[in-house]
């Protein structure tokens, strides 16, 4: 399958299936997949472990800004997505806990954190052929991305999907607690001053409440075929 060298931005609300979709796109078109949320989660994990954010959510902004330049967050390809590392420690599991989900939107609202992560993400995107999921990829990180998708889904469906995912990973998941966390994150992510979660004017909306991943792939193949003369070889 052939597709030109483009950037695909997949933005949207928490737990709308962005990463599953973006990973499938990456694998189908041999693109690099990048999970920008994992970078915010890794910074948050670091902040929790180093007492930079308190249990009640107060951030020591000076300490956070001092720590950022030396924070080596990177990804290792697993063939089906990637694992997140801080230095030589794999933190993939630790960054997905509710403790991190609970604080990540607060950390992601800090402008210095956003600048630090945006710079890294743009480096990854320099060679194009990248599909990146997040909240502001199509609006701020790559406003010129050739294809932008904005994902949404029914809140009840999202909470159930997230709880199922956590259970599969052997974590405790109370559906009410998960739903509350999603509501809070949506609110903070959409109302922060810097790069709030919002649909780019030229993004295509995908509401996947009643769609399987195969339905979504069919949908994107059609769009890619219409827009980029996608050719099957
Ligand atoms: O995609 P995720 O749920 O793993 O993202 C975790 C948090 O990171 C999310 O609540 C908001 C923040 N985030 C962001 O502000 N901008 C991005 N591009 C990606 C994530």
Coordinates of C-alpha atoms and ligand atoms in Angstrom, one line a residue:
X1 CA 0.0 0.0 0.0
X2 CA 1.3 3.4 -0.8
X3 CA 0.6 6.7 0.8
X4 CA 2.5 10.0 0.4
X5 CA 4.7 11.4 3.2
X6 CA 2.2 13.1 5.3
X7 CA 1.5 13.8 9.0
X8 CA -1.8 12.4 10.4
X9 CA -3.0 14.1 13.6
X10 CA -5.6 12.1 15.7
X11 CA -7.0 14.4 18.4
X12 CA -10.0 14.0 20.7
X13 CA -11.4 13.4 24.1
X14 CA -9.9 10.9 26.6
X15 CA -10.7 7.2 25.9
X16 CA -12.2 7.6 22.5
X17 CA -9.9 4.9 21.1
X18 CA -7.4 7.3 19.6
X19 CA -4.4 5.1 20.3
X20 CA -6.0 1.9 19.0
X21 CA -7.0 3.7 15.8
X22 CA -3.7 5.5 15.4
X23 CA -1.7 2.3 15.9
X24 CA -3.8 0.5 13.3
X25 CA -3.3 3.4 10.8
X26 CA 0.5 3.3 11.5
X27 CA 0.7 -0.4 11.0
X28 CA -1.4 -0.4 7.8
X29 CA 0.5 2.4 6.1
X30 CA 4.0 1.8 7.6
X31 CA 4.0 5.0 9.5
X32 CA 5.6 5.8 12.9
X33 CA 3.0 5.9 15.7
X34 CA 3.5 8.5 18.5
X35 CA 1.5 8.7 21.6
X36 CA 1.8 12.3 22.8
X37 CA -0.3 11.6 25.9
X38 CA 2.4 9.2 27.0
X39 CA 4.9 12.1 27.3
X40 CA 2.5 14.1 29.5
X41 CA 1.9 11.0 31.5
X42 CA 5.7 10.4 31.9
X43 CA 6.3 13.9 33.1
X44 CA 3.4 13.5 35.5
X45 CA 4.8 10.2 36.9
X46 CA 8.2 11.9 37.4
X47 CA 6.5 14.8 39.2
X48 CA 4.5 12.5 41.5
X49 CA 7.6 10.4 42.3
X50 CA 9.7 13.4 43.0
X51 CA 7.2 15.3 45.1
X52 CA 6.8 18.0 42.5
X53 CA 3.0 17.6 42.5
X54 CA 1.3 17.1 45.9
X55 CA -1.5 14.6 46.5
X56 CA -3.9 17.5 46.4
X57 CA -2.6 18.7 43.0
X58 CA -0.3 21.6 43.9
X59 CA 2.6 21.9 41.6
X60 CA 6.1 23.2 42.5
X61 CA 6.5 24.9 39.1
X62 CA 10.0 26.0 39.7
X63 CA 11.1 22.4 40.5
X64 CA 9.2 21.1 37.5
X65 CA 10.9 23.6 35.1
X66 CA 14.3 22.8 36.6
X67 CA 13.7 19.1 36.0
X68 CA 12.4 19.3 32.4
X69 CA 15.6 19.8 30.4
X70 CA 17.2 16.6 31.8
X71 CA 14.1 14.5 31.5
X72 CA 14.9 11.9 28.9
X73 CA 11.5 10.5 27.7
X74 CA 11.7 8.3 24.7
X75 CA 9.9 5.4 23.1
X76 CA 10.9 1.9 22.1
X77 CA 9.1 0.2 19.2
X78 CA 7.5 -3.1 20.1
X79 CA 6.2 -3.8 16.6
X80 CA 2.7 -3.1 17.8
X81 CA 3.0 0.4 19.2
X82 CA 5.7 1.4 21.6
X83 CA 6.9 1.4 25.2
X84 CA 7.6 4.6 27.1
X85 CA 10.9 5.1 28.9
X86 CA 12.3 7.6 31.3
X87 CA 16.0 7.2 31.0
X88 CA 16.6 3.4 31.0
X89 CA 13.5 2.6 33.0
X90 CA 10.4 1.3 31.2
X91 CA 7.4 3.2 32.7
X92 CA 4.8 2.0 30.2
X93 CA 2.7 0.4 32.9
X94 CA 3.2 3.0 35.6
X95 CA 2.0 5.9 33.4
X96 CA -1.4 4.2 32.8
X97 CA -2.5 4.1 36.4
X98 CA -5.4 6.1 37.8
X99 CA -3.0 7.9 40.1
X100 CA -1.3 9.4 37.0
X101 CA -4.5 9.9 35.1
X102 CA -5.8 11.8 38.1
X103 CA -3.0 14.4 37.9
X104 CA -2.0 14.5 34.2
X105 CA -4.3 17.2 33.1
X106 CA -2.9 19.5 35.8
X107 CA 0.7 18.9 34.6
X108 CA -0.4 19.2 31.0
X109 CA -1.8 22.7 31.7
X110 CA 1.7 24.0 32.6
X111 CA 3.0 26.1 29.6
X112 CA 6.7 25.1 30.1
X113 CA 5.7 21.4 30.0
X114 CA 3.8 21.9 26.8
X115 CA 6.7 23.7 25.2
X116 CA 9.1 21.0 26.2
X117 CA 6.9 18.2 24.8
X118 CA 5.9 20.2 21.6
X119 CA 9.6 20.5 20.8
X120 CA 10.1 16.8 21.2
X121 CA 7.0 15.9 19.1
X122 CA 8.1 18.2 16.3
X123 CA 11.5 16.5 16.2
X124 CA 9.7 13.2 15.8
X125 CA 7.6 14.6 13.0
X126 CA 10.4 16.1 10.9
X127 CA 10.6 13.2 8.6
X128 CA 6.8 13.0 8.2
X129 CA 5.2 9.5 7.8
X130 CA 4.0 9.9 11.3
X131 CA 0.6 9.4 13.0
X132 CA 0.4 11.1 16.3
X133 CA -2.5 11.1 18.8
X134 CA -3.2 13.7 21.4
X135 CA -5.3 16.7 22.1
X136 CA -3.6 19.5 20.2
X137 CA -1.7 17.8 17.5
X138 CA -3.8 19.3 14.6
X139 CA -4.1 22.7 16.3
X140 CA -0.7 23.4 17.8
X141 CA 1.9 20.8 17.3
X142 CA 1.3 20.3 13.6
X143 CA -1.2 22.9 12.4
X144 CA -0.2 22.0 8.8
X145 CA -0.8 18.3 9.2
X146 CA -2.2 17.0 5.9
X147 CA -4.9 14.9 7.6
X148 CA -6.6 15.7 10.9
X149 CA -9.1 13.6 12.6
X150 CA -11.0 14.6 15.7
X151 CA -12.4 11.7 17.7
X152 CA -15.4 11.7 20.0
X153 CA -17.7 9.0 21.5
X154 CA -20.5 8.7 24.0
X155 CA -19.2 9.3 27.5
X156 CA -20.8 6.1 28.8
X157 CA -19.1 4.1 26.0
X158 CA -15.8 5.8 26.7
X159 CA -15.9 5.0 30.5
X160 CA -16.8 1.4 29.8
X161 CA -13.9 1.0 27.3
X162 CA -11.4 2.6 29.6
X163 CA -12.5 0.4 32.6
X164 CA -12.3 -2.7 30.4
X165 CA -8.9 -1.7 29.2
X166 CA -7.7 -1.3 32.8
X167 CA -9.2 -4.6 33.9
X168 CA -7.4 -6.3 31.0
X169 CA -4.2 -4.9 32.4
X170 CA -5.0 -6.3 35.8
X171 CA -5.8 -3.0 37.4
X172 CA -8.7 -2.2 39.6
X173 CA -11.4 -0.2 37.7
X174 CA -14.5 1.3 39.3
X175 CA -16.6 2.5 36.4
X176 CA -18.0 5.5 38.4
X177 CA -14.5 6.6 39.3
X178 CA -13.3 6.1 35.7
X179 CA -16.2 8.2 34.4
X180 CA -15.5 10.9 36.9
X181 CA -11.8 11.0 35.9
X182 CA -12.8 11.3 32.2
X183 CA -15.2 14.1 32.9
X184 CA -12.6 16.0 34.9
X185 CA -9.9 15.5 32.3
X186 CA -12.2 16.6 29.5
X187 CA -13.0 19.7 31.4
X188 CA -9.5 20.7 32.3
X189 CA -8.1 19.7 28.8
X190 CA -10.8 21.8 27.1
X191 CA -10.6 24.8 29.4
X192 CA -6.9 25.3 29.9
X193 CA -5.3 28.6 28.6
X194 CA -2.6 27.0 26.5
X195 CA -3.5 24.7 23.6
X196 CA -6.9 23.7 24.9
X197 CA -8.5 20.5 23.4
X198 CA -10.5 21.8 20.5
X199 CA -11.3 20.6 17.0
X200 CA -9.1 22.1 14.3
X201 CA -11.3 23.9 11.7
X202 CA -10.0 21.5 9.0
X203 CA -10.3 18.3 11.1
X204 CA -12.8 15.5 10.2
X205 CA -14.9 14.4 13.1
X206 CA -15.1 10.7 13.8
X207 CA -17.8 9.6 16.4
X208 CA -17.0 6.0 16.9
X209 CA -19.6 5.2 19.7
X210 CA -21.1 2.5 17.5
X211 CA -18.2 1.6 15.3
X212 CA -15.8 -1.3 15.6
X213 CA -12.1 -0.8 14.8
X214 CA -12.7 -2.4 11.4
X215 CA -15.5 0.1 10.7
X216 CA -13.1 2.9 11.5
X217 CA -10.4 1.5 9.3
X218 CA -12.8 1.3 6.4
X219 CA -13.7 4.9 7.0
X220 CA -10.1 6.1 7.0
X221 CA -9.2 4.1 4.0
X222 CA -11.9 5.8 2.1
X223 CA -10.8 9.2 3.2
X224 CA -7.2 8.5 2.4
X225 CA -8.1 7.1 -1.0
X226 CA -10.2 10.2 -1.8
X227 CA -7.7 12.7 -0.7
X228 CA -4.3 11.2 -1.4
X229 CA -5.0 8.8 -4.4
X230 CA -4.1 5.9 -2.1
X231 CA -2.9 3.0 -4.3
X232 CA -2.9 -0.6 -3.4
X233 CA 0.2 -2.3 -4.7
Ligands
LIG1 O1 -4.2 10.5 25.6 P1 -4.0 10.3 27.1 O2 -5.3 10.1 27.8 O3 -3.0 9.3 27.5 O4 -3.5 11.8 27.6 C1 -3.2 12.0 28.9 C2 -3.4 13.5 29.2 O5 -2.3 14.2 28.6 C3 -4.7 14.1 28.8 O6 -5.6 14.1 29.8 C4 -4.3 15.5 28.4 C5 -2.8 15.5 28.1 N1 -2.5 15.6 26.7 C6 -2.4 16.9 26.3 O7 -2.7 17.9 27.0 N2 -2.0 17.2 25.0 C7 -1.7 16.1 24.2 N3 -1.4 16.4 22.9 C8 -1.9 14.8 24.6 C9 -2.3 14.6 25.9

